[in-house]
Short mmCIF file of C-alpha atoms in Angstrom, two decimals:
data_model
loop_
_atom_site.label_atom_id
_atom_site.label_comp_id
_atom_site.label_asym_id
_atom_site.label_seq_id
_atom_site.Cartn_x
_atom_site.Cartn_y
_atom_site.Cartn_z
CA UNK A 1 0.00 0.00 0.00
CA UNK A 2 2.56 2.94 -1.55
CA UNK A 3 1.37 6.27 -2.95
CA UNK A 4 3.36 8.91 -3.81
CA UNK A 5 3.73 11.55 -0.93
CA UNK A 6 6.45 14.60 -0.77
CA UNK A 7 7.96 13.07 -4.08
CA UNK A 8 8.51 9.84 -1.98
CA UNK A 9 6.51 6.83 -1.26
CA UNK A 10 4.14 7.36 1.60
CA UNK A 11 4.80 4.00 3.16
CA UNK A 12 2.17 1.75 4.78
CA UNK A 13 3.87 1.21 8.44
CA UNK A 14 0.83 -0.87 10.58
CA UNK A 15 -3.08 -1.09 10.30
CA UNK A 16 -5.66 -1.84 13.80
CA UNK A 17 -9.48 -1.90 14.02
CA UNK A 18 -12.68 -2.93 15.11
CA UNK A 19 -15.89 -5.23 13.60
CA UNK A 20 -18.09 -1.69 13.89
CA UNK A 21 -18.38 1.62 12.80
CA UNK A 22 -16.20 5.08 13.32
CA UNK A 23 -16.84 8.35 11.82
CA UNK A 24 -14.02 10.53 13.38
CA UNK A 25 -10.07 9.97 14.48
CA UNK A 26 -7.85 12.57 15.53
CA UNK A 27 -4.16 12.79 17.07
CA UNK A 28 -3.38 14.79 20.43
CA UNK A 29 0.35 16.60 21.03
CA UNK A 30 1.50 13.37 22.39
CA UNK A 31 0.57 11.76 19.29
CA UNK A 32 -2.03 9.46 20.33
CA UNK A 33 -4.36 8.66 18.17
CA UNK A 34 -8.37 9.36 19.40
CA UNK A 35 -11.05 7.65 17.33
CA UNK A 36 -15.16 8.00 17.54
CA UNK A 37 -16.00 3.93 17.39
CA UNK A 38 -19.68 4.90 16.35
CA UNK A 39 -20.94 1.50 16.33
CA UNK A 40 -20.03 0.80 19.87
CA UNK A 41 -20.60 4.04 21.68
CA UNK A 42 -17.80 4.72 22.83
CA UNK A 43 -14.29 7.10 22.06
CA UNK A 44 -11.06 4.86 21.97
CA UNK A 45 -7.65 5.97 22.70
CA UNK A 46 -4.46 4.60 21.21
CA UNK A 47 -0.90 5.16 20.95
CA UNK A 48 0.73 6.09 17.42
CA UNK A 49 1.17 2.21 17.46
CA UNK A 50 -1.94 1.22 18.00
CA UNK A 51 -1.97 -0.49 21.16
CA UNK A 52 -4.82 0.67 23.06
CA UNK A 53 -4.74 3.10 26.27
CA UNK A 54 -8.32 3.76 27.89
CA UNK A 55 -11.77 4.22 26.25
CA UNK A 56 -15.25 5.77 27.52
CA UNK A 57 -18.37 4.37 27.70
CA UNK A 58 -21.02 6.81 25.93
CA UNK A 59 -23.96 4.78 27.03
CA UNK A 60 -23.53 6.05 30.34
CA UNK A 61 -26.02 8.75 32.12
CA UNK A 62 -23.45 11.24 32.34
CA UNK A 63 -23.09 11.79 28.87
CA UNK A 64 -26.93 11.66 27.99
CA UNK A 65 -26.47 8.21 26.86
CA UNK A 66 -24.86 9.39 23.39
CA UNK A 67 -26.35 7.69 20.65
CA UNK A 68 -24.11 8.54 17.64
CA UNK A 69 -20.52 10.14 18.64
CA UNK A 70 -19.44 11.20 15.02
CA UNK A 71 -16.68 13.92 15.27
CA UNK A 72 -13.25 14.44 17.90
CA UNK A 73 -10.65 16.34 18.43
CA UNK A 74 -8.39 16.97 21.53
CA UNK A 75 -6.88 20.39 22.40
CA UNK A 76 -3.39 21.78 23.50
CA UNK A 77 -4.37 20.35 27.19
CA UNK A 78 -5.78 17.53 26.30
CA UNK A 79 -9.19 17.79 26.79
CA UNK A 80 -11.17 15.62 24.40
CA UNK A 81 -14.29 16.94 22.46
CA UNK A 82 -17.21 15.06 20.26
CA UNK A 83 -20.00 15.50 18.34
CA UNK A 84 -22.94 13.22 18.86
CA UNK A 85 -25.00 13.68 15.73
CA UNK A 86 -28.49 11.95 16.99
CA UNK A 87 -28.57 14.05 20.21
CA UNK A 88 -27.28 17.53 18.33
CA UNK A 89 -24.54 17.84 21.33
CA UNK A 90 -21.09 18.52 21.84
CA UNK A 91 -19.66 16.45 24.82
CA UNK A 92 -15.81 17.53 26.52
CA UNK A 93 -14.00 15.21 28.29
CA UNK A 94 -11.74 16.93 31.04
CA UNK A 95 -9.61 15.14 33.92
CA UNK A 96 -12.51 16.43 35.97
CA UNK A 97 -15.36 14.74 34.31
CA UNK A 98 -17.43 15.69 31.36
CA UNK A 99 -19.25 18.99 29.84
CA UNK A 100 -22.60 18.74 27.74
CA UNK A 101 -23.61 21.94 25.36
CA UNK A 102 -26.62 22.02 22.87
CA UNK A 103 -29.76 20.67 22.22
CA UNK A 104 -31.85 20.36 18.45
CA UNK A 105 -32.65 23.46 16.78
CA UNK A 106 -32.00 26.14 14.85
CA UNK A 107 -30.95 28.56 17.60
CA UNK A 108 -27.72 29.98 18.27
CA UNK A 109 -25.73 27.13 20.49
CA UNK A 110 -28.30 24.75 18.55
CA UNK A 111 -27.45 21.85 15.92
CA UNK A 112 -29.00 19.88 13.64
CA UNK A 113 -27.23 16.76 13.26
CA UNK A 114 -23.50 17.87 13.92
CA UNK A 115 -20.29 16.06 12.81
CA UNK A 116 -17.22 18.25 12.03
CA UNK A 117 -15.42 19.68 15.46
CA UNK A 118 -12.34 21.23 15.77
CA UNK A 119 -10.37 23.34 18.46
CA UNK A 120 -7.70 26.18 18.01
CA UNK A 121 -4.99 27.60 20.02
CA UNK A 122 -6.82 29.50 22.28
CA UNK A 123 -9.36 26.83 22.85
CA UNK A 124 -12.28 27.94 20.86
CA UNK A 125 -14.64 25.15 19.81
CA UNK A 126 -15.73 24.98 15.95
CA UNK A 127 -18.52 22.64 15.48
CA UNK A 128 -19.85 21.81 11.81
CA UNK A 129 -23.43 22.29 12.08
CA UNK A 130 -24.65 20.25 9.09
CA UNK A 131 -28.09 20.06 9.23
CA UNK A 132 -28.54 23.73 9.63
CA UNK A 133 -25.47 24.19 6.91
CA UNK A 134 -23.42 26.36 8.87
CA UNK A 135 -20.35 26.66 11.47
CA UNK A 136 -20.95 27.84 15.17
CA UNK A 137 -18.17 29.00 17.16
CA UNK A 138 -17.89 28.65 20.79
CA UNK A 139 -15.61 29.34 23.95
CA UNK A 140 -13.95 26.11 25.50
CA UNK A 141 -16.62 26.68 27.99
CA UNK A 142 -19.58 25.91 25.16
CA UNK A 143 -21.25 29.81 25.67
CA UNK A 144 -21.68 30.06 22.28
CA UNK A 145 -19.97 33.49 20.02
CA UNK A 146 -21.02 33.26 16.43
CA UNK A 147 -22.17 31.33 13.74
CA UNK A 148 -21.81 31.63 9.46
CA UNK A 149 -23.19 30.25 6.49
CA UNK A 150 -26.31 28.92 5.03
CA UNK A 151 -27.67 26.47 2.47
CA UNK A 152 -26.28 27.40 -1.07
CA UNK A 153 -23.36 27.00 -3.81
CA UNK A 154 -21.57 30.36 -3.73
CA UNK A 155 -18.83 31.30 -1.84
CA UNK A 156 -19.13 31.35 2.00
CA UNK A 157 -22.54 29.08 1.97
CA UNK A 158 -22.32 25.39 2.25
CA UNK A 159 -24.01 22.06 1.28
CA UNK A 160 -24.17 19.57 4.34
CA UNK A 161 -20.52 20.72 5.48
CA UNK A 162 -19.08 17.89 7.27
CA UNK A 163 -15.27 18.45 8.55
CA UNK A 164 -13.68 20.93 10.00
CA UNK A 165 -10.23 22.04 10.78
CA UNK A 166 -8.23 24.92 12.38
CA UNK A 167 -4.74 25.83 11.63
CA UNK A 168 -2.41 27.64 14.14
CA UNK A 169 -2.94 30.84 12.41
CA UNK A 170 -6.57 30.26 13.35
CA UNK A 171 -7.78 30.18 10.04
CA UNK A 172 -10.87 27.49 9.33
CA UNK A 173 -10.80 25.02 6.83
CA UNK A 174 -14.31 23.52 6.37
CA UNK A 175 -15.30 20.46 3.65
CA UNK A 176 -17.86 21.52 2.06
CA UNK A 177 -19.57 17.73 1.23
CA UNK A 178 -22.34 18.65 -1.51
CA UNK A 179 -20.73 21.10 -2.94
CA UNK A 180 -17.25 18.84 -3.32
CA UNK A 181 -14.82 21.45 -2.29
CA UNK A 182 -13.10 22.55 0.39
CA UNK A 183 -13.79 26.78 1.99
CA UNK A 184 -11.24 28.69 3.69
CA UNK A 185 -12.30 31.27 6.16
CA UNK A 186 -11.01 34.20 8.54
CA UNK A 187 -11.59 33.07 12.41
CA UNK A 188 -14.56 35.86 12.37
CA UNK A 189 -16.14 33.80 9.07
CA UNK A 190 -15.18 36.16 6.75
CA UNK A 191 -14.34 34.14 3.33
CA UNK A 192 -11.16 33.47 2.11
CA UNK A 193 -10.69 30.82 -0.65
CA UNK A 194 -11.82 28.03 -2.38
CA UNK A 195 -10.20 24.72 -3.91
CA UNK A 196 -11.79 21.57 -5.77
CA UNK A 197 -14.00 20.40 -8.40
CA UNK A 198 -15.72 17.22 -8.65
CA UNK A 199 -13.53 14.00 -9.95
CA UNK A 200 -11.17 11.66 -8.99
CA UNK A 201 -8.20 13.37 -10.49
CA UNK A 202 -5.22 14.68 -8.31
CA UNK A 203 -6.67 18.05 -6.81
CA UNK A 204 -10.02 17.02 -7.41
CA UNK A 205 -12.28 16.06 -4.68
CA UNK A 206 -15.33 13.62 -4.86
CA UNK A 207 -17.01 13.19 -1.29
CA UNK A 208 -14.99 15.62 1.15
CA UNK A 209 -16.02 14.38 4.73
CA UNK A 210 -12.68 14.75 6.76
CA UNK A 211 -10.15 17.02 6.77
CA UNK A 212 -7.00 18.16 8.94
CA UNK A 213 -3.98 20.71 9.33
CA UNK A 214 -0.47 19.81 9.92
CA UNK A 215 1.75 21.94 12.39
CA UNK A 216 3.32 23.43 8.45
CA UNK A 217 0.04 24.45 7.44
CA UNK A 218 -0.29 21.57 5.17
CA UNK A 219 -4.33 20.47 4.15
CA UNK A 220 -4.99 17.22 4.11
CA UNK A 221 -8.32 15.83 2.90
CA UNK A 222 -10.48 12.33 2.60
CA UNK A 223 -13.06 12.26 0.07
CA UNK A 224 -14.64 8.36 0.52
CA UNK A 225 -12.00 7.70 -2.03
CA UNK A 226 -9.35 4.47 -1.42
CA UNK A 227 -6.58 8.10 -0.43
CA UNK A 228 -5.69 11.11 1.04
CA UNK A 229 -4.70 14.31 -0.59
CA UNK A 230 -2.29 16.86 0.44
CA UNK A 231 -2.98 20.50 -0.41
CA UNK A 232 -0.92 23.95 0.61
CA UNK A 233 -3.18 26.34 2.68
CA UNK A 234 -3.66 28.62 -0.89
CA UNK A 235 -5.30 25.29 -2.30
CA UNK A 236 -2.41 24.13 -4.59
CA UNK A 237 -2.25 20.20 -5.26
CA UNK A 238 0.51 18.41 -3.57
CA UNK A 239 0.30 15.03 -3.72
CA UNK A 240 -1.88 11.57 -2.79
CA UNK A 241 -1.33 8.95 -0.61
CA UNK A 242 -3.11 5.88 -1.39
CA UNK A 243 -5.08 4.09 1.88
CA UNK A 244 -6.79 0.62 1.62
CA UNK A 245 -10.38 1.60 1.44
CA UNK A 246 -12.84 4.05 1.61
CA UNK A 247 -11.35 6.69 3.54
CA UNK A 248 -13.80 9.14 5.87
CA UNK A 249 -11.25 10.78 7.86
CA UNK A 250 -7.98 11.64 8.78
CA UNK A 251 -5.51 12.60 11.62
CA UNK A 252 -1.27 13.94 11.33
CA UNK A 253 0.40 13.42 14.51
CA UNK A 254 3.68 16.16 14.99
CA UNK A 255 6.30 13.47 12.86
CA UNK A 256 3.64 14.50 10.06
CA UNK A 257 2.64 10.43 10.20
CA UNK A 258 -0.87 10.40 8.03
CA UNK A 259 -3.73 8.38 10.24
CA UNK A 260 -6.62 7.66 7.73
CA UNK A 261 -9.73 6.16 9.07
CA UNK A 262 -11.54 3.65 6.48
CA UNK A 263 -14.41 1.61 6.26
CA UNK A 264 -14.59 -1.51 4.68
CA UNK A 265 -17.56 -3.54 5.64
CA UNK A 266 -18.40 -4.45 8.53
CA UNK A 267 -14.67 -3.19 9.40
CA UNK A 268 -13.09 0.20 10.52
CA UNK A 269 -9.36 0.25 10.23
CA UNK A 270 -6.85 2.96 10.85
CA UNK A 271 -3.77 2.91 8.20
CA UNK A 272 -0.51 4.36 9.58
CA UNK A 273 1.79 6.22 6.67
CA UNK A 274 4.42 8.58 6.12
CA UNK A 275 7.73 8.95 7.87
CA UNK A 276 9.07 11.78 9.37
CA UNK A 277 10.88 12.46 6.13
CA UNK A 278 7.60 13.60 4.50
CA UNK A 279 7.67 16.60 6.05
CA UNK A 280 10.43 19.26 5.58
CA UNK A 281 11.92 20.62 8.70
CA UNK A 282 10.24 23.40 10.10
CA UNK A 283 11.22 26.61 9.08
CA UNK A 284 10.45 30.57 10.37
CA UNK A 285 7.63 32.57 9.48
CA UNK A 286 7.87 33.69 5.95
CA UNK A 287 9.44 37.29 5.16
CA UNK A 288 8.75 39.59 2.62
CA UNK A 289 10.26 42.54 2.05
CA UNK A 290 8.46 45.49 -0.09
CA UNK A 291 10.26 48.82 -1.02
CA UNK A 292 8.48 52.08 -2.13
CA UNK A 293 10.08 54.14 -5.07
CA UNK A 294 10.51 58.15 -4.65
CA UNK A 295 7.66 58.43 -6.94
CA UNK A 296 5.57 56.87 -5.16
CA UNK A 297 6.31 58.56 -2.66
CA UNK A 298 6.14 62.27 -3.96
CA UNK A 299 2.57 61.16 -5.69
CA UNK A 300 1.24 60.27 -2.51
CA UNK A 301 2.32 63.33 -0.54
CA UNK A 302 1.27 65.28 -3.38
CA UNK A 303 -2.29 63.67 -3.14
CA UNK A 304 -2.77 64.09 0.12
CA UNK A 305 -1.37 67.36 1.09
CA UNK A 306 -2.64 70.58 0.96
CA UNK A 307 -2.13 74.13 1.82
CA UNK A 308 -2.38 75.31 5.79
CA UNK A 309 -5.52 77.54 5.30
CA UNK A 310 -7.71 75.27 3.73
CA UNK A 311 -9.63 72.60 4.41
CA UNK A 312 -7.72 68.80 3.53
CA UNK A 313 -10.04 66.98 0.81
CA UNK A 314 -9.68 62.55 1.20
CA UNK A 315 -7.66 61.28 -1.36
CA UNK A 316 -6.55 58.06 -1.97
CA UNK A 317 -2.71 57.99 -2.39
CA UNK A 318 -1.62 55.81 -5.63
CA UNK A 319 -1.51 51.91 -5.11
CA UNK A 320 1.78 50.44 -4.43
CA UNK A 321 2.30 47.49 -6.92
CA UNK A 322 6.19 47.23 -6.82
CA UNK A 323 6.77 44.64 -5.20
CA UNK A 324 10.33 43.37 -4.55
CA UNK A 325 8.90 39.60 -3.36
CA UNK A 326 6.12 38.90 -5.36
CA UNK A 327 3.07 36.64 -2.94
CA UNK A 328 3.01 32.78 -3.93
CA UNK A 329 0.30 32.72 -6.10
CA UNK A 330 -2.58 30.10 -6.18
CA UNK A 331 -5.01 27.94 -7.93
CA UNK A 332 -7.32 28.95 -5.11
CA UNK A 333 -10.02 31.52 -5.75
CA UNK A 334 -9.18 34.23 -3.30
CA UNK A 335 -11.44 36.92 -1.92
CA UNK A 336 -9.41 40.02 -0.27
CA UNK A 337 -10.09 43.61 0.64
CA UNK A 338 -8.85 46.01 -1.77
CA UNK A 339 -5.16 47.48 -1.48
CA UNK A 340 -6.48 50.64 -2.26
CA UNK A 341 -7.32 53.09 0.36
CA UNK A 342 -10.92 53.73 1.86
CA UNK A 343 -13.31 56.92 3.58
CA UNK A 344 -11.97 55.78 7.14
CA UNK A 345 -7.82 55.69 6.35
CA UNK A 346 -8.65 58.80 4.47
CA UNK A 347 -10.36 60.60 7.29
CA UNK A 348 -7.39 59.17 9.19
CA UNK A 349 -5.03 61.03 6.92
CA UNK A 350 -7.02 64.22 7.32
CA UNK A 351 -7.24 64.31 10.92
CA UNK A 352 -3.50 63.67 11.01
CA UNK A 353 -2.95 66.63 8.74
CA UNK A 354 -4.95 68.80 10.92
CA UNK A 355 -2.46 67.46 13.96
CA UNK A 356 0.37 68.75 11.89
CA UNK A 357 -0.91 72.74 10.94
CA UNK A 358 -2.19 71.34 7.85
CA UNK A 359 0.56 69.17 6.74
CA UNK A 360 0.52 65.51 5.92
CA UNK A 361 3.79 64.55 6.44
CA UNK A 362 5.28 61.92 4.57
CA UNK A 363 6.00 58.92 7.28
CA UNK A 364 2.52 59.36 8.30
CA UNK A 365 1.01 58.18 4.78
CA UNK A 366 3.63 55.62 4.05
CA UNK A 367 2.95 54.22 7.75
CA UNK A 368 -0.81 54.06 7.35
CA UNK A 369 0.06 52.13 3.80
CA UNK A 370 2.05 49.81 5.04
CA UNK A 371 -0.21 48.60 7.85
CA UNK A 372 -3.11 47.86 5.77
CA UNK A 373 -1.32 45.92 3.38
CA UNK A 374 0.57 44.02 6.38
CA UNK A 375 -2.86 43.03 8.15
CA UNK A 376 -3.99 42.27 4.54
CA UNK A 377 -1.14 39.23 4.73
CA UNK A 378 -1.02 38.27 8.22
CA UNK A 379 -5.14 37.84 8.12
CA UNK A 380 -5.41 36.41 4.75
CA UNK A 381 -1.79 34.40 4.55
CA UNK A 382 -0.75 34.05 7.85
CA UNK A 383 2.56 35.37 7.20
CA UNK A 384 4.32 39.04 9.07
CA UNK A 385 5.66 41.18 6.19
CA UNK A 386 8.57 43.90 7.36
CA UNK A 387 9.18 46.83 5.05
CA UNK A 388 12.25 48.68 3.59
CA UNK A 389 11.91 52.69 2.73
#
């Protein structure tokens, strides 16, 4: 069981299951390996071996007697969270006990038939609210904070979104099962990309249902295909690894090791692949330096300035395009704000001209620039930019 991964072969190294069902699997910083056995009620916890280290009993009053535990994943502490798609809750699993949140609906907090969760840094809960075709956010205390989407095909709008994952930047990766594609969004829901078409090709994407980050920012995605595909966060194709059956999700533990849960009648199995070699070492933050001519410079002043006595007009200074690092580009359909300069960083300009006796002075405009096209990349990207004059 090869495939090619990283221009090498992604290597089968061992294979465990069960005689049920299991919908979710995900890896914790220790690198075990956490896995929703659906058919039996209960979550099961194993090392990156597979040799088995505890499980809970969902049948049990304390958890509402969960009926159908579908989606997991563990945060930075440990703490263990599911979906249970029959009851429309989330359950977390602390060293103290257990936390239940939600009830059916179409409320905020509410779900209809959940199955996607994920967790970021800070701790905030993502849930993939399928049934209402939407993602909720919530604190790692469940008080719910906000909610996007609806039923549709444009971008931003889903149809049945099933996984969900969060990268370190906080930026949400959600696969969008009817529509066959995979949506990138801000942490506040605001829309950011878009990657996949319908096939079996590399790239394409037939039945997204799982879907996970690596600590690189690496996508990877299971489609109910016999693989796994590897994707950069702008959407560009990497590569396929090939599993043994129909595979509904998928876990990376910090070696960048590939965990793909499959079904194969009346079977779940998890495949182990990769080596650590898959993965490049990590490297910094990227850096990109940008550099503004005295043209540009001159044109802006020129734009913006005005005499003492009168009144300062909003102008928009001239775009800066010269780029001395160009951005990676993408296959990925990218939404952005506009580089160019809006009513509220004009006003800005104004009001700092009146500060000045009526002078807009020159490191004020190329400062005001600069830090809307450096949130631009951090938010979008995920990457700090630092400037040369």
């Amino acid at each position: 069981m090869q495939g090619v991964f990283a221009e090498e072969s992604c290597t089968f190294i061992r294979m465990w299951g069960s005689n049920t069902t299991a919908n979710g699997i995900a890896a914790d910083a220790s690198d075990n390996i956490y896995v929703t056995d659906t058919g039996n009620n209960r979550i099961l916890e194993y090392t990156s071996e597979g040799s088995l280290i505890t499980f809970w009993d969902l049948r049990e009053s304390e958890y509402r007697q969960a009926k159908v535990p579908y989606g997991i994943a563990v945060d930075s502490a440990q703490n263990v969270y599911i979906t249970d798609r029959m009851n429309n809750t989330v359950i977390k699993f602390t060293y103290r006990g257990s936390e239940v949140w939600g009830s059916e609906g179409t409320g905020d907090g509410q779900f209809s038939h959940p199955t996607g969760i994920a967790v970021d840094s800070s701790g905030n809960v993502y849930v993939a609210d399928t049934g209402n075709n939407r993602i909720q956010k919530f604190t790692p205390t469940g008080t719910y904070v906000m909610k996007w989407g609806s039923y549709g095909f444009t971008d931003g709008v889903f149809n049945a979104p099933t996984g969900i994952a969060v990268d370190s930047y906080g930026l949400v990766y959600v696969a969008d099962t009817g529509n066959k594609r995979i949506q990138k969004f801000h942490p506040s829901g605001a829309f950011l990309a878009k990657w996949g078409t319908s096939g079996t090709g590399d790239g394409q994407i037939l039945t997204p249902t799982g879907i996970t980050v690596d600590s690189w920012g690496n996508v990877y995605v299971a489609d109910l295909t016999s693989r796994i595909q590897k994707f950069t966060t702008l959407g560009e194709y990497m590569s396929t690894c090939n599993t043994g059956g129909n595979t509904n999700d998928v876990a990376v533990d910090s070696s960048g090791n590939i965990y793909a849960l499959w079904q194969s009648d009346p079977l779940w199995k998890i495949g182990k692949y990769g080596t650590p070699s898959s993965i490049p070492p990590q490297t910094p933050k990227q850096s990109h330096t940008f550099s503004i001519t005295e043209e540009t410079r001159q044109t802006n002043i020129a734009a913006t300035t005005t005499s003492q006595n009168s009144a300062i007009p909003a102008k928009s200074p001239t775009p800066i395009t010269n780029f001395t690092t160009a951005p990676t580009t993408s296959p990925a359909t990218i939404i952005s704000p506009a580089l160019t300069i809006n009513s509220d960083y004009d006003a800005k300009i104004a009001a700092q001209g009146y500060q000045n006796g009526g002078e807009v002075r020159e490191t004020d405009i190329q400062k005001m620039i600069l830090d809307r096209i450096s949130k631009f990349y951090r938010d979008v990207f995920g990457i700090e930019i630092n400037f040369s004059a």
